[in-house]
mmCIF file of C-alpha atoms in Angstrom:
data_model
loop_
_atom_site.group_PDB
_atom_site.id
_atom_site.type_symbol
_atom_site.label_atom_id
_atom_site.label_comp_id
_atom_site.label_asym_id
_atom_site.label_seq_id
_atom_site.Cartn_x
_atom_site.Cartn_y
_atom_site.Cartn_z
ATOM 1 C CA MET A 25 -59.837 19.357 -13.419
ATOM 2 C CA LYS A 26 -56.995 21.126 -11.616
ATOM 3 C CA ILE A 27 -54.006 22.334 -13.656
ATOM 4 C CA SER A 28 -51.633 20.088 -11.673
ATOM 5 C CA SER A 29 -53.841 17.080 -12.426
ATOM 6 C CA ILE A 30 -53.828 17.946 -16.129
ATOM 7 C CA PHE A 31 -50.009 18.015 -16.209
ATOM 8 C CA LYS A 32 -49.847 14.675 -14.411
ATOM 9 C CA SER A 33 -52.312 13.182 -16.882
ATOM 10 C CA VAL A 34 -50.326 14.477 -19.881
ATOM 11 C CA ALA A 35 -47.046 13.200 -18.443
ATOM 12 C CA LYS A 36 -48.579 9.784 -17.890
ATOM 13 C CA SER A 37 -49.894 9.703 -21.469
ATOM 14 C CA ILE A 38 -46.458 10.613 -22.866
ATOM 15 C CA ALA A 39 -44.841 7.842 -20.839
ATOM 16 C CA VAL A 40 -47.359 5.310 -22.152
ATOM 17 C CA LEU A 41 -46.796 6.442 -25.758
ATOM 18 C CA ALA A 42 -43.053 6.161 -25.273
ATOM 19 C CA LEU A 43 -43.445 2.539 -24.237
ATOM 20 C CA VAL A 44 -45.840 1.749 -27.082
ATOM 21 C CA PHE A 45 -43.653 3.250 -29.787
ATOM 22 C CA GLY A 46 -40.308 2.224 -28.261
ATOM 23 C CA VAL A 47 -39.115 5.765 -27.587
ATOM 24 C CA GLY A 48 -37.185 6.148 -24.332
ATOM 25 C CA ALA A 49 -38.324 8.914 -22.023
ATOM 26 C CA ASN A 50 -34.622 9.759 -21.550
ATOM 27 C CA ALA A 51 -33.349 9.057 -25.070
ATOM 28 C CA LEU A 52 -29.609 9.460 -25.408
ATOM 29 C CA GLU A 53 -28.327 12.475 -27.291
ATOM 30 C CA GLU A 54 -25.306 12.281 -29.587
ATOM 31 C CA GLY A 55 -22.604 14.731 -28.515
ATOM 32 C CA LYS A 56 -24.021 14.979 -25.019
ATOM 33 C CA ASP A 57 -24.303 11.359 -23.880
ATOM 34 C CA TYR A 58 -22.180 9.596 -26.468
ATOM 35 C CA VAL A 59 -19.898 10.145 -29.452
ATOM 36 C CA LEU A 60 -19.977 8.178 -32.700
ATOM 37 C CA LEU A 61 -16.395 7.096 -33.376
ATOM 38 C CA GLU A 62 -14.777 8.266 -36.611
ATOM 39 C CA ARG A 63 -14.483 4.630 -37.667
ATOM 40 C CA ALA A 64 -16.190 1.570 -36.262
ATOM 41 C CA ILE A 65 -13.977 -1.124 -34.755
ATOM 42 C CA PRO A 66 -14.615 -4.354 -36.697
ATOM 43 C CA ASN A 67 -15.941 -7.538 -35.097
ATOM 44 C CA THR A 68 -17.009 -5.853 -31.859
ATOM 45 C CA GLU A 69 -20.806 -6.190 -31.984
ATOM 46 C CA GLY A 70 -22.121 -7.119 -28.543
ATOM 47 C CA THR A 71 -19.075 -5.823 -26.688
ATOM 48 C CA VAL A 72 -18.235 -3.107 -24.192
ATOM 49 C CA ILE A 73 -14.658 -1.992 -24.793
ATOM 50 C CA LYS A 74 -12.829 -0.220 -22.000
ATOM 51 C CA ALA A 75 -9.735 1.724 -23.053
ATOM 52 C CA PHE A 76 -7.461 2.309 -20.080
ATOM 53 C CA SER A 77 -3.905 2.800 -18.853
ATOM 54 C CA TYR A 78 -2.172 1.457 -15.755
ATOM 55 C CA ASP A 79 -1.110 5.000 -14.801
ATOM 56 C CA CYS A 80 -4.608 6.522 -15.079
ATOM 57 C CA PRO A 81 -6.121 7.179 -11.609
ATOM 58 C CA PHE A 82 -9.681 7.315 -12.921
ATOM 59 C CA CYS A 83 -9.219 3.989 -14.748
ATOM 60 C CA TYR A 84 -8.216 2.496 -11.399
ATOM 61 C CA LYS A 85 -11.229 4.004 -9.634
ATOM 62 C CA TYR A 86 -13.641 2.756 -12.299
ATOM 63 C CA ASP A 87 -12.165 -0.743 -12.172
ATOM 64 C CA LYS A 88 -12.425 -0.839 -8.378
ATOM 65 C CA ALA A 89 -16.052 0.226 -8.145
ATOM 66 C CA VAL A 90 -17.815 0.496 -11.498
ATOM 67 C CA THR A 91 -16.684 -1.804 -14.315
ATOM 68 C CA LYS A 92 -17.647 -5.192 -12.883
ATOM 69 C CA PRO A 93 -21.014 -4.129 -11.356
ATOM 70 C CA VAL A 94 -22.016 -2.485 -14.635
ATOM 71 C CA MET A 95 -21.049 -5.519 -16.714
ATOM 72 C CA GLU A 96 -23.037 -7.769 -14.383
ATOM 73 C CA LYS A 97 -26.122 -5.740 -15.308
ATOM 74 C CA VAL A 98 -25.469 -6.160 -19.037
ATOM 75 C CA SER A 99 -24.566 -9.834 -18.918
ATOM 76 C CA ASP A 100 -25.385 -10.359 -22.594
ATOM 77 C CA MET A 101 -22.508 -8.030 -23.520
ATOM 78 C CA LYS A 102 -18.840 -9.071 -23.555
ATOM 79 C CA PHE A 103 -16.232 -7.005 -21.704
ATOM 80 C CA VAL A 104 -13.157 -6.273 -23.855
ATOM 81 C CA PRO A 105 -10.223 -4.319 -22.348
ATOM 82 C CA TYR A 106 -7.922 -2.199 -24.527
ATOM 83 C CA HIS A 107 -4.723 -1.069 -22.823
ATOM 84 C CA LEU A 108 -3.261 2.171 -24.151
ATOM 85 C CA ALA A 109 0.385 1.601 -25.055
ATOM 86 C CA THR A 110 1.036 5.283 -25.752
ATOM 87 C CA LYS A 111 0.329 6.403 -22.175
ATOM 88 C CA GLY A 112 2.669 5.897 -19.236
ATOM 89 C CA VAL A 113 6.440 5.422 -19.223
ATOM 90 C CA PHE A 114 5.987 1.651 -19.424
ATOM 91 C CA GLY A 115 2.828 1.714 -21.542
ATOM 92 C CA LYS A 116 4.202 -0.572 -24.253
ATOM 93 C CA TYR A 117 5.234 -3.188 -21.708
ATOM 94 C CA GLY A 118 1.945 -2.822 -19.872
ATOM 95 C CA SER A 119 0.106 -3.690 -23.077
ATOM 96 C CA GLU A 120 2.334 -6.695 -23.710
ATOM 97 C CA VAL A 121 2.068 -8.238 -20.252
ATOM 98 C CA LEU A 122 -1.695 -7.662 -20.058
ATOM 99 C CA ALA A 123 -2.219 -9.128 -23.535
ATOM 100 C CA VAL A 124 -0.355 -12.270 -22.438
ATOM 101 C CA ALA A 125 -2.517 -12.495 -19.306
ATOM 102 C CA ILE A 126 -5.692 -12.160 -21.401
ATOM 103 C CA ALA A 127 -4.552 -14.917 -23.762
ATOM 104 C CA LYS A 128 -3.930 -17.227 -20.813
ATOM 105 C CA ASP A 129 -7.364 -16.441 -19.327
ATOM 106 C CA ASN A 130 -8.963 -17.166 -22.685
ATOM 107 C CA ALA A 131 -7.159 -20.507 -22.856
ATOM 108 C CA ASP A 132 -8.396 -21.379 -19.348
ATOM 109 C CA GLY A 133 -11.950 -20.155 -20.040
ATOM 110 C CA ILE A 134 -11.765 -17.567 -17.262
ATOM 111 C CA ASN A 135 -13.808 -14.358 -17.412
ATOM 112 C CA LEU A 136 -11.550 -11.292 -17.376
ATOM 113 C CA LEU A 137 -13.590 -9.768 -14.540
ATOM 114 C CA ASP A 138 -13.349 -12.875 -12.356
ATOM 115 C CA ASP A 139 -11.102 -12.733 -9.284
ATOM 116 C CA LYS A 140 -9.220 -15.778 -10.648
ATOM 117 C CA SER A 141 -8.358 -13.914 -13.849
ATOM 118 C CA LYS A 142 -4.644 -13.520 -14.509
ATOM 119 C CA PHE A 143 -5.452 -10.335 -16.389
ATOM 120 C CA LYS A 144 -7.294 -8.896 -13.407
ATOM 121 C CA LYS A 145 -4.501 -9.853 -10.999
ATOM 122 C CA ALA A 146 -1.815 -8.350 -13.241
ATOM 123 C CA LYS A 147 -3.813 -5.183 -13.891
ATOM 124 C CA PHE A 148 -4.558 -4.520 -10.232
ATOM 125 C CA ALA A 149 -0.959 -5.260 -9.248
ATOM 126 C CA LEU A 150 0.160 -2.494 -11.609
ATOM 127 C CA TYR A 151 -2.611 -0.159 -10.444
ATOM 128 C CA LYS A 152 -1.802 -0.669 -6.771
ATOM 129 C CA ALA A 153 1.953 -0.378 -7.237
ATOM 130 C CA TYR A 154 1.659 2.829 -9.249
ATOM 131 C CA HIS A 155 -1.191 4.617 -7.456
ATOM 132 C CA ASP A 156 -1.129 3.282 -3.899
ATOM 133 C CA LYS A 157 2.575 2.589 -3.383
ATOM 134 C CA LYS A 158 3.803 5.332 -5.754
ATOM 135 C CA GLU A 159 6.128 2.858 -7.463
ATOM 136 C CA ARG A 160 7.772 4.197 -10.627
ATOM 137 C CA TRP A 161 10.184 1.357 -11.437
ATOM 138 C CA GLY A 162 13.030 3.785 -12.042
ATOM 139 C CA ALA A 163 10.932 5.918 -14.420
ATOM 140 C CA ASP A 164 13.194 5.061 -17.353
ATOM 141 C CA ALA A 165 11.971 2.467 -19.842
ATOM 142 C CA SER A 166 15.309 2.473 -21.674
ATOM 143 C CA ASN A 167 16.832 0.642 -18.708
ATOM 144 C CA GLN A 168 16.145 -3.111 -18.958
ATOM 145 C CA ALA A 169 16.349 -3.574 -15.192
ATOM 146 C CA ASN A 170 13.501 -1.073 -14.783
ATOM 147 C CA VAL A 171 11.444 -2.818 -17.468
ATOM 148 C CA ASP A 172 12.016 -6.174 -15.758
ATOM 149 C CA ALA A 173 10.924 -4.724 -12.415
ATOM 150 C CA PHE A 174 7.743 -3.383 -14.007
ATOM 151 C CA LEU A 175 6.981 -6.686 -15.732
ATOM 152 C CA ASN A 176 7.698 -8.700 -12.588
ATOM 153 C CA THR A 177 5.105 -6.685 -10.680
ATOM 154 C CA ALA A 178 2.426 -7.957 -13.056
ATOM 155 C CA LEU A 179 3.841 -11.427 -13.735
ATOM 156 C CA GLU A 180 4.285 -12.388 -10.084
ATOM 157 C CA ALA A 181 0.744 -11.292 -9.228
ATOM 158 C CA ALA A 182 -0.675 -13.285 -12.152
ATOM 159 C CA GLY A 183 1.483 -16.351 -11.511
ATOM 160 C CA ILE A 184 3.113 -16.224 -14.946
ATOM 161 C CA SER A 185 6.800 -17.058 -15.307
ATOM 162 C CA LYS A 186 9.115 -14.823 -17.324
ATOM 163 C CA ALA A 187 9.773 -17.739 -19.696
ATOM 164 C CA ASP A 188 6.042 -18.338 -20.280
ATOM 165 C CA TYR A 189 5.544 -14.613 -20.816
ATOM 166 C CA GLU A 190 8.300 -14.392 -23.418
ATOM 167 C CA ALA A 191 7.022 -17.476 -25.223
ATOM 168 C CA ALA A 192 3.443 -16.175 -25.259
ATOM 169 C CA LEU A 193 4.554 -12.874 -26.809
ATOM 170 C CA ASN A 194 5.335 -14.768 -29.999
ATOM 171 C CA THR A 195 1.945 -16.472 -30.283
ATOM 172 C CA ASP A 196 -0.612 -15.392 -32.861
ATOM 173 C CA GLU A 197 -3.263 -14.735 -30.210
ATOM 174 C CA VAL A 198 -1.143 -12.236 -28.277
ATOM 175 C CA LYS A 199 0.011 -10.582 -31.494
ATOM 176 C CA ASN A 200 -3.621 -10.241 -32.597
ATOM 177 C CA ILE A 201 -4.616 -8.677 -29.267
ATOM 178 C CA LEU A 202 -1.772 -6.167 -29.481
ATOM 179 C CA ASN A 203 -2.588 -5.404 -33.110
ATOM 180 C CA SER A 204 -6.224 -4.758 -32.212
ATOM 181 C CA TRP A 205 -5.155 -2.332 -29.480
ATOM 182 C CA GLY A 206 -2.392 -0.712 -31.488
ATOM 183 C CA MET A 207 1.068 0.065 -30.175
ATOM 184 C CA ASP A 208 1.213 3.590 -31.569
ATOM 185 C CA ASN A 209 -0.969 6.574 -32.451
ATOM 186 C CA ASP A 210 -2.688 4.673 -35.264
ATOM 187 C CA GLY A 211 -4.242 2.014 -33.036
ATOM 188 C CA ASP A 212 -7.862 1.624 -31.980
ATOM 189 C CA ALA A 213 -7.021 2.201 -28.305
ATOM 190 C CA TYR A 214 -5.514 5.577 -29.216
ATOM 191 C CA MET A 215 -8.469 6.432 -31.488
ATOM 192 C CA ILE A 216 -10.822 5.815 -28.562
ATOM 193 C CA ALA A 217 -8.724 7.626 -25.959
ATOM 194 C CA LYS A 218 -8.078 10.750 -28.023
ATOM 195 C CA VAL A 219 -11.783 11.680 -27.910
ATOM 196 C CA GLN A 220 -11.906 12.316 -24.166
ATOM 197 C CA GLY A 221 -8.970 10.514 -22.576
ATOM 198 C CA VAL A 222 -9.240 7.417 -20.430
ATOM 199 C CA PRO A 223 -11.094 5.577 -19.107
ATOM 200 C CA ALA A 224 -13.272 5.342 -22.196
ATOM 201 C CA PHE A 225 -16.134 2.919 -22.739
ATOM 202 C CA VAL A 226 -17.283 1.969 -26.236
ATOM 203 C CA VAL A 227 -20.439 0.000 -27.061
ATOM 204 C CA ASP A 228 -20.501 -2.224 -30.161
ATOM 205 C CA GLY A 229 -17.236 -0.725 -31.341
ATOM 206 C CA LYS A 230 -18.791 2.589 -32.363
ATOM 207 C CA TYR A 231 -20.614 4.413 -29.533
ATOM 208 C CA LEU A 232 -18.242 6.041 -27.044
ATOM 209 C CA ILE A 233 -20.002 6.941 -23.804
ATOM 210 C CA LYS A 234 -19.283 10.453 -22.543
ATOM 211 C CA THR A 235 -17.964 9.875 -19.034
ATOM 212 C CA SER A 236 -19.439 13.225 -17.984
ATOM 213 C CA ALA A 237 -22.881 11.730 -18.680
ATOM 214 C CA ILE A 238 -22.364 8.775 -16.325
ATOM 215 C CA LYS A 239 -24.297 9.316 -13.091
ATOM 216 C CA GLY A 240 -24.273 5.851 -11.562
ATOM 217 C CA ILE A 241 -23.981 2.120 -12.142
ATOM 218 C CA ASP A 242 -27.639 1.508 -13.016
ATOM 219 C CA GLN A 243 -27.766 4.519 -15.311
ATOM 220 C CA MET A 244 -24.553 3.498 -17.084
ATOM 221 C CA ALA A 245 -25.906 -0.013 -17.623
ATOM 222 C CA ASP A 246 -29.087 1.489 -19.088
ATOM 223 C CA MET A 247 -26.985 3.644 -21.426
ATOM 224 C CA ILE A 248 -25.120 0.579 -22.666
ATOM 225 C CA LYS A 249 -28.387 -1.261 -23.313
ATOM 226 C CA GLU A 250 -29.881 1.701 -25.156
ATOM 227 C CA LEU A 251 -26.800 2.195 -27.321
ATOM 228 C CA HIS A 252 -26.663 -1.507 -28.113
ATOM 229 C CA ASN A 253 -30.275 -1.389 -29.259
ATOM 230 C CA MET A 254 -29.754 1.615 -31.531
ATOM 231 C CA LYS A 255 -29.962 0.957 -35.268
#
């Protein structure tokens, strides 16, 4: 038998054994493909968390071309966005308006990745204003007129009135969303982002995917599945 044929035969045997014993031929490596978070986020089994900021250009790019196609390939997983309040001049207000939009989508039974989603409309309105139109809303969050202009960008796109927004801020659901994200450096969104910045994707609340290891939509979906199946 030729040497090349021997190598092909061995490779084929290894692949068969990998299937039999449940060992992936391209098993993920901790530190290279993913990072185990310092503390697991409770009640997040079966989720893919995306930590992001409205002023992050790569977050915008991922949401335009990657996030939805990947989640469609892992349809048994739930997409959970975490906005980072500590990034961007209007980060705090971005978290608040997006949390309100999420609560309204939840009440209407609308998927956050659906084109009808108020969250998606508000998020992309902020993305487009900041990155495409170079809007900065006065770049001073201590000025209420600037804050209102920022909020109106999101609220008008989502079809949410200022009165409904202000009322929703006081609901338990919105407060719980904001508490889960964190509004300071002690929050889960910050814990995720401090590992490698944003965007950051976390599987089951504990496995943070190294964005440098992402090579494509199919491969990222496979990574999510493999991490979800890890014990």
